[in-house]
PDB file of C-alpha atoms in Angstrom:
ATOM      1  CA  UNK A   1       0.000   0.000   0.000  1.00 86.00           C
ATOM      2  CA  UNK A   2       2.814   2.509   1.330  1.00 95.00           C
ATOM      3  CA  UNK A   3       6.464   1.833   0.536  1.00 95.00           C
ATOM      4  CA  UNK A   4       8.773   4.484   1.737  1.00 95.00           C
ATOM      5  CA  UNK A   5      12.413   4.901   0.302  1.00 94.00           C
ATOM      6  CA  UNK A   6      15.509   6.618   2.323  1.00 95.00           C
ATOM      7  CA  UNK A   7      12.872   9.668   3.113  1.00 96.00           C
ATOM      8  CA  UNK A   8      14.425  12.381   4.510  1.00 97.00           C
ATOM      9  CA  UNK A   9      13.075  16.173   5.314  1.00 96.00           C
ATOM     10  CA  UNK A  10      15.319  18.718   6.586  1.00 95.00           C
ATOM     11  CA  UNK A  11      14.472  22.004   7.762  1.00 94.00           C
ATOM     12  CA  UNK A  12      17.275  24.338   8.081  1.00 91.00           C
ATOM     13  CA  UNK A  13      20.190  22.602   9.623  1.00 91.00           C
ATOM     14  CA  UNK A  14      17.604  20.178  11.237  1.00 93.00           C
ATOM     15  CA  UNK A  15      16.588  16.508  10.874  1.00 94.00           C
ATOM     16  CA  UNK A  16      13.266  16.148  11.296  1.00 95.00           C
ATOM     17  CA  UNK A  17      12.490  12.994   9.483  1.00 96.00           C
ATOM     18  CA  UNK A  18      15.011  10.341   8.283  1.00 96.00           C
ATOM     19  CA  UNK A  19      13.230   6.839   7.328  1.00 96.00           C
ATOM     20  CA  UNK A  20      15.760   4.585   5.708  1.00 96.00           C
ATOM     21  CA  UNK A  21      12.646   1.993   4.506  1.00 95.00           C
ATOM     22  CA  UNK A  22       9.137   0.920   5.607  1.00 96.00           C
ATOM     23  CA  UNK A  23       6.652  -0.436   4.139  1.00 96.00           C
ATOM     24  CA  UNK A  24       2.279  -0.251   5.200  1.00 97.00           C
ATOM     25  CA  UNK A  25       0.579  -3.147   4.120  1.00 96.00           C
ATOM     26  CA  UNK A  26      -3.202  -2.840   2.871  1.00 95.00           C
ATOM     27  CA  UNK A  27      -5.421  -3.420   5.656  1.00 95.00           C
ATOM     28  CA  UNK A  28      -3.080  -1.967   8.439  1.00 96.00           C
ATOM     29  CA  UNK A  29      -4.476  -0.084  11.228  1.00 97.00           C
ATOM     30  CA  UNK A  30      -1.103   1.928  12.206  1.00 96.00           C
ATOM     31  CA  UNK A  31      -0.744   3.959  15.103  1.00 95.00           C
ATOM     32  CA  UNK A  32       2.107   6.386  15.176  1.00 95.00           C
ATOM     33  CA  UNK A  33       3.379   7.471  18.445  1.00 93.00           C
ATOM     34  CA  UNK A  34       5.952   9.780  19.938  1.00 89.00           C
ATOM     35  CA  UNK A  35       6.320  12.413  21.710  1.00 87.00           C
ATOM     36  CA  UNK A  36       6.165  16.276  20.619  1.00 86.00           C
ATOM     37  CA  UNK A  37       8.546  16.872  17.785  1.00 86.00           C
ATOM     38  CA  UNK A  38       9.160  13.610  17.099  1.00 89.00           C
ATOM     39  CA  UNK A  39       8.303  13.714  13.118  1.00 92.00           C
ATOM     40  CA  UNK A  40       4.355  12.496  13.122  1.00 93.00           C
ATOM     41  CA  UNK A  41       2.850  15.681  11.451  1.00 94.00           C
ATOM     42  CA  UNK A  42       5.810  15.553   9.426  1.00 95.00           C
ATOM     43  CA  UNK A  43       5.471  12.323   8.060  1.00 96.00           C
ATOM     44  CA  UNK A  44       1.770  12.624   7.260  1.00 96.00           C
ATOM     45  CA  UNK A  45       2.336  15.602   5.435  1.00 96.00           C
ATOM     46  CA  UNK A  46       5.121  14.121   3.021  1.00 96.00           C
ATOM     47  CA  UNK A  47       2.954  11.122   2.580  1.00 96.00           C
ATOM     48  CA  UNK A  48       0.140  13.549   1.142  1.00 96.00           C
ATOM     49  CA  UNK A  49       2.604  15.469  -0.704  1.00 94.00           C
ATOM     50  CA  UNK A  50       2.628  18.258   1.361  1.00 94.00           C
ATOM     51  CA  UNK A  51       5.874  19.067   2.060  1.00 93.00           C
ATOM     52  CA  UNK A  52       8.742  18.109  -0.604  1.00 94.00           C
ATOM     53  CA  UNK A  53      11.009  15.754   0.784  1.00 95.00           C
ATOM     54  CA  UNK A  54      14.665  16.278   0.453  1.00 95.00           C
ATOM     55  CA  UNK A  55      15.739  12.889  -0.258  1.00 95.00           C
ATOM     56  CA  UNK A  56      13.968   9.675  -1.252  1.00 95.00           C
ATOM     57  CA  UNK A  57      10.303   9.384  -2.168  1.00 93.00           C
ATOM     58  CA  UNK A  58       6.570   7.986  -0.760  1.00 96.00           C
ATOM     59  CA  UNK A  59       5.073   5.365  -2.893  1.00 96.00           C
ATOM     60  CA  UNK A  60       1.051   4.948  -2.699  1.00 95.00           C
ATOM     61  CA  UNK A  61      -0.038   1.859  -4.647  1.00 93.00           C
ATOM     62  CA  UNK A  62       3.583   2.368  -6.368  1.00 93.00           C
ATOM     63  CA  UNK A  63       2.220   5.784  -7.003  1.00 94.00           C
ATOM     64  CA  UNK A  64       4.744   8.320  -6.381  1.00 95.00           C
ATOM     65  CA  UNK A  65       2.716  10.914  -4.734  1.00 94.00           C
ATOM     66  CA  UNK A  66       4.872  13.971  -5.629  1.00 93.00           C
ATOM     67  CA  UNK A  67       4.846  12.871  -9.258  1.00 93.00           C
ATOM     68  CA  UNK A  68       1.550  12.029  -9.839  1.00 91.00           C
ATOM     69  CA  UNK A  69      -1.874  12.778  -7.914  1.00 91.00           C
ATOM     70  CA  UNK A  70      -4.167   9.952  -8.888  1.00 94.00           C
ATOM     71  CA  UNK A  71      -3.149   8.355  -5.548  1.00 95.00           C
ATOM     72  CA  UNK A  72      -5.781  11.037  -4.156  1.00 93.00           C
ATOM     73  CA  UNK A  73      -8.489   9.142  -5.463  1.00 93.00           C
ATOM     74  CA  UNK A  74      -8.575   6.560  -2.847  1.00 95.00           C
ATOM     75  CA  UNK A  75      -7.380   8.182   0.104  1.00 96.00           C
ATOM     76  CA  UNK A  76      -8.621  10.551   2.436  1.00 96.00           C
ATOM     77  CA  UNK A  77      -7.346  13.093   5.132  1.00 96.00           C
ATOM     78  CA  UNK A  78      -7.571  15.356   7.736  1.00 95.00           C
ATOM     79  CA  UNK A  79      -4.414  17.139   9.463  1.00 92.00           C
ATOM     80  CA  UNK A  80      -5.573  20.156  10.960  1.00 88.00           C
ATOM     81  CA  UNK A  81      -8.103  23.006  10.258  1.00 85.00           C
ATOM     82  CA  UNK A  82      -6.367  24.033   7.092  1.00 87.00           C
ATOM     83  CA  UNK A  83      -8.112  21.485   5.364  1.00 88.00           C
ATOM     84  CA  UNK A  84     -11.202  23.356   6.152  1.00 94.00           C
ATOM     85  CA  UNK A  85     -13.060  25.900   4.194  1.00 94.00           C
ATOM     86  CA  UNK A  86     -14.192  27.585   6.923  1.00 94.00           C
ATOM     87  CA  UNK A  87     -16.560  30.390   4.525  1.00 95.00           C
ATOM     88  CA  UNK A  88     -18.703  27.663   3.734  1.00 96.00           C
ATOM     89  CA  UNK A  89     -21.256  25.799   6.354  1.00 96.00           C
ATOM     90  CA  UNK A  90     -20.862  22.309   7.395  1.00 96.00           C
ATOM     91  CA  UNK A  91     -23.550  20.850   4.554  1.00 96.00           C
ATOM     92  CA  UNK A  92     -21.610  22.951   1.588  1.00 96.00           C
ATOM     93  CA  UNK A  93     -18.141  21.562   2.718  1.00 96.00           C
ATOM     94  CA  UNK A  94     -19.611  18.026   2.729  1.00 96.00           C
ATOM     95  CA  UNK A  95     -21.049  18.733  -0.915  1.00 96.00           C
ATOM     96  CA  UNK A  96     -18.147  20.112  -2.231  1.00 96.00           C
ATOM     97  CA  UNK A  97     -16.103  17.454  -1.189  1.00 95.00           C
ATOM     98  CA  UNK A  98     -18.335  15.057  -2.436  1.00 95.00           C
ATOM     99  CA  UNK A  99     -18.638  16.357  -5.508  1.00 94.00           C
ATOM    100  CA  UNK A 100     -14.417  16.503  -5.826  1.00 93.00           C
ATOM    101  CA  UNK A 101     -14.852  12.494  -5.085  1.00 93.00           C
ATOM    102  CA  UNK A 102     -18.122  12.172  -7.777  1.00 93.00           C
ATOM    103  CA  UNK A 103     -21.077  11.985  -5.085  1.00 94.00           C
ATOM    104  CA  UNK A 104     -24.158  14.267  -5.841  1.00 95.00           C
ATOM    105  CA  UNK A 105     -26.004  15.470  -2.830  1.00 95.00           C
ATOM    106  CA  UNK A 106     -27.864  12.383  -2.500  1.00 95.00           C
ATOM    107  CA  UNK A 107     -25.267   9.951  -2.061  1.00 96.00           C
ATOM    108  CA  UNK A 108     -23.686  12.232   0.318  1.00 95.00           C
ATOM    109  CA  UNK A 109     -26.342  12.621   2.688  1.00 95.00           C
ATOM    110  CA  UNK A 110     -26.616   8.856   2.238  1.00 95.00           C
ATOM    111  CA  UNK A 111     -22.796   8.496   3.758  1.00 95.00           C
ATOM    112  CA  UNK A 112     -23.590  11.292   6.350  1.00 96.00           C
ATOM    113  CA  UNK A 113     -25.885   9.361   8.101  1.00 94.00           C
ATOM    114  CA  UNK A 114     -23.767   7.115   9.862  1.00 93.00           C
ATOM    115  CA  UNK A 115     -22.462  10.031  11.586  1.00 94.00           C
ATOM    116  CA  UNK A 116     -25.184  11.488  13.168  1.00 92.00           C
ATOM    117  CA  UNK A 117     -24.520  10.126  16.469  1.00 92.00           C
ATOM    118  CA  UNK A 118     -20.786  11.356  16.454  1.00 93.00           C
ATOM    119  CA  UNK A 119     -22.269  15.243  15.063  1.00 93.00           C
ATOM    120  CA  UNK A 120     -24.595  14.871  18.064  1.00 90.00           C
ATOM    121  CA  UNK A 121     -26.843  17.334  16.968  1.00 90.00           C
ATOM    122  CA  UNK A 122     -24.528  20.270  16.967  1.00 92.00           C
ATOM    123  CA  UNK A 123     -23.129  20.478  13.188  1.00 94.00           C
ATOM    124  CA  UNK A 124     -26.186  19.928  10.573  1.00 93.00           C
ATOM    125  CA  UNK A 125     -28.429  22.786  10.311  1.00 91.00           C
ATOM    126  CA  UNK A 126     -26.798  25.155  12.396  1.00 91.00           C
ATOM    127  CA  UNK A 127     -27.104  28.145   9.513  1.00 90.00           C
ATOM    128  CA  UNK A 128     -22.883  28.966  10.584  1.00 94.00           C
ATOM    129  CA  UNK A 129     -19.940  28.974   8.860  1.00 96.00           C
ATOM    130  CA  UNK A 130     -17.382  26.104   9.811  1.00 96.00           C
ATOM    131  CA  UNK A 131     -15.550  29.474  11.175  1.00 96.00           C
ATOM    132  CA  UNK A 132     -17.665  30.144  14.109  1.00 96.00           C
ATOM    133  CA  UNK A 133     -18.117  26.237  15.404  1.00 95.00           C
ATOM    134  CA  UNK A 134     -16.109  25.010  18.044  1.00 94.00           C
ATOM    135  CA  UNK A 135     -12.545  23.443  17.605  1.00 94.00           C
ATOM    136  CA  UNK A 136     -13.941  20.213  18.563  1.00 94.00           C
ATOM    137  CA  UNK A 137     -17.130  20.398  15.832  1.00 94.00           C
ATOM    138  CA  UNK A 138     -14.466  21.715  13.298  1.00 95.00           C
ATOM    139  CA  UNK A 139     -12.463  18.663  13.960  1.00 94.00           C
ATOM    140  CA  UNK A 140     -15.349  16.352  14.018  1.00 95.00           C
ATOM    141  CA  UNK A 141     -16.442  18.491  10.528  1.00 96.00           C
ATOM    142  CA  UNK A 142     -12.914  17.330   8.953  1.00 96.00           C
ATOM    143  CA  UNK A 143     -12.973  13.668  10.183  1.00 95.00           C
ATOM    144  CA  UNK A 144     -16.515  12.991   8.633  1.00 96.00           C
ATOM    145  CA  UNK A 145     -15.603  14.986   5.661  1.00 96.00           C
ATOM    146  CA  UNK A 146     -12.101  12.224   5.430  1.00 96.00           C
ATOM    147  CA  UNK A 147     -14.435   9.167   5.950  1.00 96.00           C
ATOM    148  CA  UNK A 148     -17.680   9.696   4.399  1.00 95.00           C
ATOM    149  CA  UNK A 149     -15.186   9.259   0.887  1.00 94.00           C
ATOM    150  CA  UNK A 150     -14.956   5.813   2.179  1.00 94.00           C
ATOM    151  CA  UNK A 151     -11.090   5.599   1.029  1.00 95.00           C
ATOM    152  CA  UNK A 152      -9.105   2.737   0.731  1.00 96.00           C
ATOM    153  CA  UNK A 153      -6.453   5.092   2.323  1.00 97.00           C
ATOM    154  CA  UNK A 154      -7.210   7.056   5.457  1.00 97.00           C
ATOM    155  CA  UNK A 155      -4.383   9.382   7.503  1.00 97.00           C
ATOM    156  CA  UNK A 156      -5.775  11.148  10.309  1.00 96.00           C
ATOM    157  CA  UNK A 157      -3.105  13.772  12.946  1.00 94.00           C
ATOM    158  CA  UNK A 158      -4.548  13.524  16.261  1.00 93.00           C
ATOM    159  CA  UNK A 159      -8.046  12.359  15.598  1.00 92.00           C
ATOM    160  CA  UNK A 160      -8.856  12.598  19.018  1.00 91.00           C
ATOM    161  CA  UNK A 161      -7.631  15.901  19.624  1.00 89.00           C
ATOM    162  CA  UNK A 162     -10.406  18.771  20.940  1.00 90.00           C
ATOM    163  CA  UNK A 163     -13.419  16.106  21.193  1.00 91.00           C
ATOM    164  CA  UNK A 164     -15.054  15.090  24.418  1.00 91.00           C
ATOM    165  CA  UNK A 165     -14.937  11.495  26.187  1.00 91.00           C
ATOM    166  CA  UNK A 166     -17.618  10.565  24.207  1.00 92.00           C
ATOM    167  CA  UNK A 167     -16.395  11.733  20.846  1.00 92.00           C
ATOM    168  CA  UNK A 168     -13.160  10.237  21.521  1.00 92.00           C
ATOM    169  CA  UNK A 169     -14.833   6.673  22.206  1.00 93.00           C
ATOM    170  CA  UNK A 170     -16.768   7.236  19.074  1.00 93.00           C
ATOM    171  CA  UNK A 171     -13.908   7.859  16.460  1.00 93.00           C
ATOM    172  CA  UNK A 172     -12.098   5.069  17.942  1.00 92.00           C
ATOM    173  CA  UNK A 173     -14.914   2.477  17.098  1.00 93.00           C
ATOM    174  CA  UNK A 174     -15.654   4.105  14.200  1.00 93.00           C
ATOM    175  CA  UNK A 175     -11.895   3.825  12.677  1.00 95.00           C
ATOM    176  CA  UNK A 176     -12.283   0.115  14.241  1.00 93.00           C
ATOM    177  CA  UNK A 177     -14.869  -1.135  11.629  1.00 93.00           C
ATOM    178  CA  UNK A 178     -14.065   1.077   8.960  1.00 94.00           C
ATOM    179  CA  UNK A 179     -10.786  -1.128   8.992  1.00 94.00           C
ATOM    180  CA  UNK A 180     -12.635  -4.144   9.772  1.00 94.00           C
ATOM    181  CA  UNK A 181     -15.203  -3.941   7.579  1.00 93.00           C
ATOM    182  CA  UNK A 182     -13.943  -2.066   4.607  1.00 91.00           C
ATOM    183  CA  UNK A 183     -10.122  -2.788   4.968  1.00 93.00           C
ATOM    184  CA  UNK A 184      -9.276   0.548   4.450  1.00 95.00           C
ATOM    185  CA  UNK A 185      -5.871   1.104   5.240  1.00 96.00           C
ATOM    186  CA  UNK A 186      -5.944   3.625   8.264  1.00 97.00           C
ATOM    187  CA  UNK A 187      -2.687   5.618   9.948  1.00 97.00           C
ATOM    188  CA  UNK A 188      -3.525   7.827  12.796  1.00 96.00           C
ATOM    189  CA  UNK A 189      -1.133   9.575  15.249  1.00 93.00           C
ATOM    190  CA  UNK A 190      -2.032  10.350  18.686  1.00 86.00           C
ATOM    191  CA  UNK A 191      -1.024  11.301  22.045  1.00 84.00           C
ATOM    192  CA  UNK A 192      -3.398   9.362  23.261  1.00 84.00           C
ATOM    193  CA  UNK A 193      -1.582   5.981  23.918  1.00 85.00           C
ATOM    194  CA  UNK A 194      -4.766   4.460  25.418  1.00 86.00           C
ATOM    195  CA  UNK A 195      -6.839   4.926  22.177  1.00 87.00           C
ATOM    196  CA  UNK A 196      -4.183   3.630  19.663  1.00 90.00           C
ATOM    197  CA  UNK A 197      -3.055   0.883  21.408  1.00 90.00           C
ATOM    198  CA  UNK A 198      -6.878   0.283  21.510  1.00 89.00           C
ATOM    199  CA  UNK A 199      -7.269  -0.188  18.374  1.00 91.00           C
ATOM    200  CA  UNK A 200      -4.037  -0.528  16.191  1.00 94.00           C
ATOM    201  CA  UNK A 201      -2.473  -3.442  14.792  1.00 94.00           C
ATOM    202  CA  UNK A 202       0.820  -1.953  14.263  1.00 95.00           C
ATOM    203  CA  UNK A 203       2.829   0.373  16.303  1.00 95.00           C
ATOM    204  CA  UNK A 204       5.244   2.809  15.182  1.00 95.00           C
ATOM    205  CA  UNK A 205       7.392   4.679  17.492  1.00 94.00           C
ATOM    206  CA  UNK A 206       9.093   7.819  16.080  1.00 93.00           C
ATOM    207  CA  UNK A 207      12.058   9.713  17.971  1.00 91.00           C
ATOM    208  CA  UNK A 208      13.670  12.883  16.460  1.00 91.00           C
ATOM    209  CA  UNK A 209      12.840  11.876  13.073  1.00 94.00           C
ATOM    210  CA  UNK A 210      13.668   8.532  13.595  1.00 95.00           C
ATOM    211  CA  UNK A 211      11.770   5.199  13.878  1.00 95.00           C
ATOM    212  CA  UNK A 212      12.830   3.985  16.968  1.00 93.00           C
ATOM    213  CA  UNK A 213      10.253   0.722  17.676  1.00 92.00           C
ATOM    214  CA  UNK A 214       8.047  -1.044  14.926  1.00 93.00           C
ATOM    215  CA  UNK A 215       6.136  -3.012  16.746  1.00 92.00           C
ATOM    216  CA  UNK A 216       2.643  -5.406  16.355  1.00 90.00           C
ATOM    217  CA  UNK A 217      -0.173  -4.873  19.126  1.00 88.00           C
ATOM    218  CA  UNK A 218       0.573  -7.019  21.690  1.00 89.00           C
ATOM    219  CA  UNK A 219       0.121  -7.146  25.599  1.00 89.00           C
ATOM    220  CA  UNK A 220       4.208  -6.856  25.637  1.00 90.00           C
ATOM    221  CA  UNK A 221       4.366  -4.139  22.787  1.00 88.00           C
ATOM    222  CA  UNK A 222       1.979  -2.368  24.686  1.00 89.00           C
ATOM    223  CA  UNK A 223       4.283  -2.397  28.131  1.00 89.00           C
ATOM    224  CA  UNK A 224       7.362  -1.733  25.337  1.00 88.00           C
ATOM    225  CA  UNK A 225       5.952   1.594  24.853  1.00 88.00           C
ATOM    226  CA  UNK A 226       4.783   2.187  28.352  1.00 86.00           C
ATOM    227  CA  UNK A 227       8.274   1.990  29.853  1.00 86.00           C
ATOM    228  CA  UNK A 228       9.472   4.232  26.927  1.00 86.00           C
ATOM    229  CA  UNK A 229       6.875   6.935  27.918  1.00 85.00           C
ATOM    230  CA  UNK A 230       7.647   6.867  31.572  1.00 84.00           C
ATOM    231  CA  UNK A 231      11.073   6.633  31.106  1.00 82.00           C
ATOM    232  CA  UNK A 232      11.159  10.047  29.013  1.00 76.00           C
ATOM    233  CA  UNK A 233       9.209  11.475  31.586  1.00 67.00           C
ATOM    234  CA  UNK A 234      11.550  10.602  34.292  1.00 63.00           C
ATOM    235  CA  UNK A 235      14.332  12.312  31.569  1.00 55.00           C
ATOM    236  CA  UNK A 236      12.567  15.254  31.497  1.00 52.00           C
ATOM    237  CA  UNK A 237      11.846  15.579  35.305  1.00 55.00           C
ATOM    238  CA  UNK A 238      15.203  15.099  35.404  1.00 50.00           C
TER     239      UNK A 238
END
């Protein structure tokens, strides 16, 4: 699915991501963890072409994605708020991105409804521009907007950021059967350990740039990273 060759992105005199090779099989569930500044964001970005790399490339389907942007077809995103357009209301933004994946109206309220549960009532017909919502509902507003595509490729950057305990628990079962039942190929990074470890069936580890652990959900993966995390802490206490 992914395939990842001697990728490196540099900015000024520093490192920020250096991946000699690795390879996402279809079907994966991958949770990428680390702690701030490790290279997450980073490496999401160069695998939607959104930062050129300095060395090496990102194959999608053996697609490179800086050459060509058919890979966009199949796979959807959401990285921050930028991704927004935050002029238009919730409904137009779901229309006009179902339109730029060949849904009429129709079909996309079809794929909305799913959702509902996770909008809660608070994003359909609120007569407001994405602007003025919440940063939770704007997040919410760009996960949908990523899924509804149904995308045999889905990258999400801290899906659980801004949403409440009940949002959180939501996305994570939702991301659950999407893999499960559609084997979309999903890569999420997170701070929240709990959640990916949840549901992730491979673990990636970045430090400085670098992959430090690659690692399948286990019990003793799951106490790998554990120590990792409390051993930082006791670094930076320190």
């Amino acid at each position: 699915m992914i395939h990842v060759q001697n990728l490196v992105k540099r900015f000024g005199a520093k490192t920020a991501l250096d991946i000699p090779e690795l390879t996402i099989e279809k079907g994966t569930l991958l949770g990428l963890v680390g702690n701030n500044g490790a290279g997450k964001t980073t490496f999401f970005r160069l695998l939607l072409d959104l930062l050129q790399a300095d060395e090496g490339c990102v194959l999608s389907n053996d697609i490179d994605v800086s050459a060509s942007e058919s890979w966009k077809r199949y796979t959807g995103a959401f990285i921050d708020n930028r991704f927004l357009i935050e002029f238009l209301t919730p409904e137009e933004y779901f229309y006009f991105v179902g339109e730029t994946y060949g849904l009429n109206k129709s079909s996309v309220d079809e794929r909305l409804s799913p959702f509902s549960r996770f909008m809660n009532n608070e994003i359909m017909g609120q007569k407001k521009y994405i602007r003025n919502f919440s940063a939770g509902n704007k997040q919410k507003i760009g996960i949908i907007a990523a899924m509804m595509i149904k995308p045999e490729l889905l990258i999400l950057d801290e899906p659980f950021n801004f949403l409440d305990p009940s949002s959180q628990l939501e996305i994570r079962d939702m991301l659950a059967r999407m893999n499960s039942e559609q084997g979309s190929t999903i890569l999420i990074s997170s701070h929240n350990l709990n959640f990916t470890t949840d549901i992730s069936t491979r673990l990636i580890l970045l430090e400085k740039g670098l992959i430090k652990k690659d690692l399948s959900n286990t019990p003793e993966a799951i106490t790998e990273l554990n120590d990792y995390f409390i051993e930082q802490a006791t670094v930076f206490q320190n």
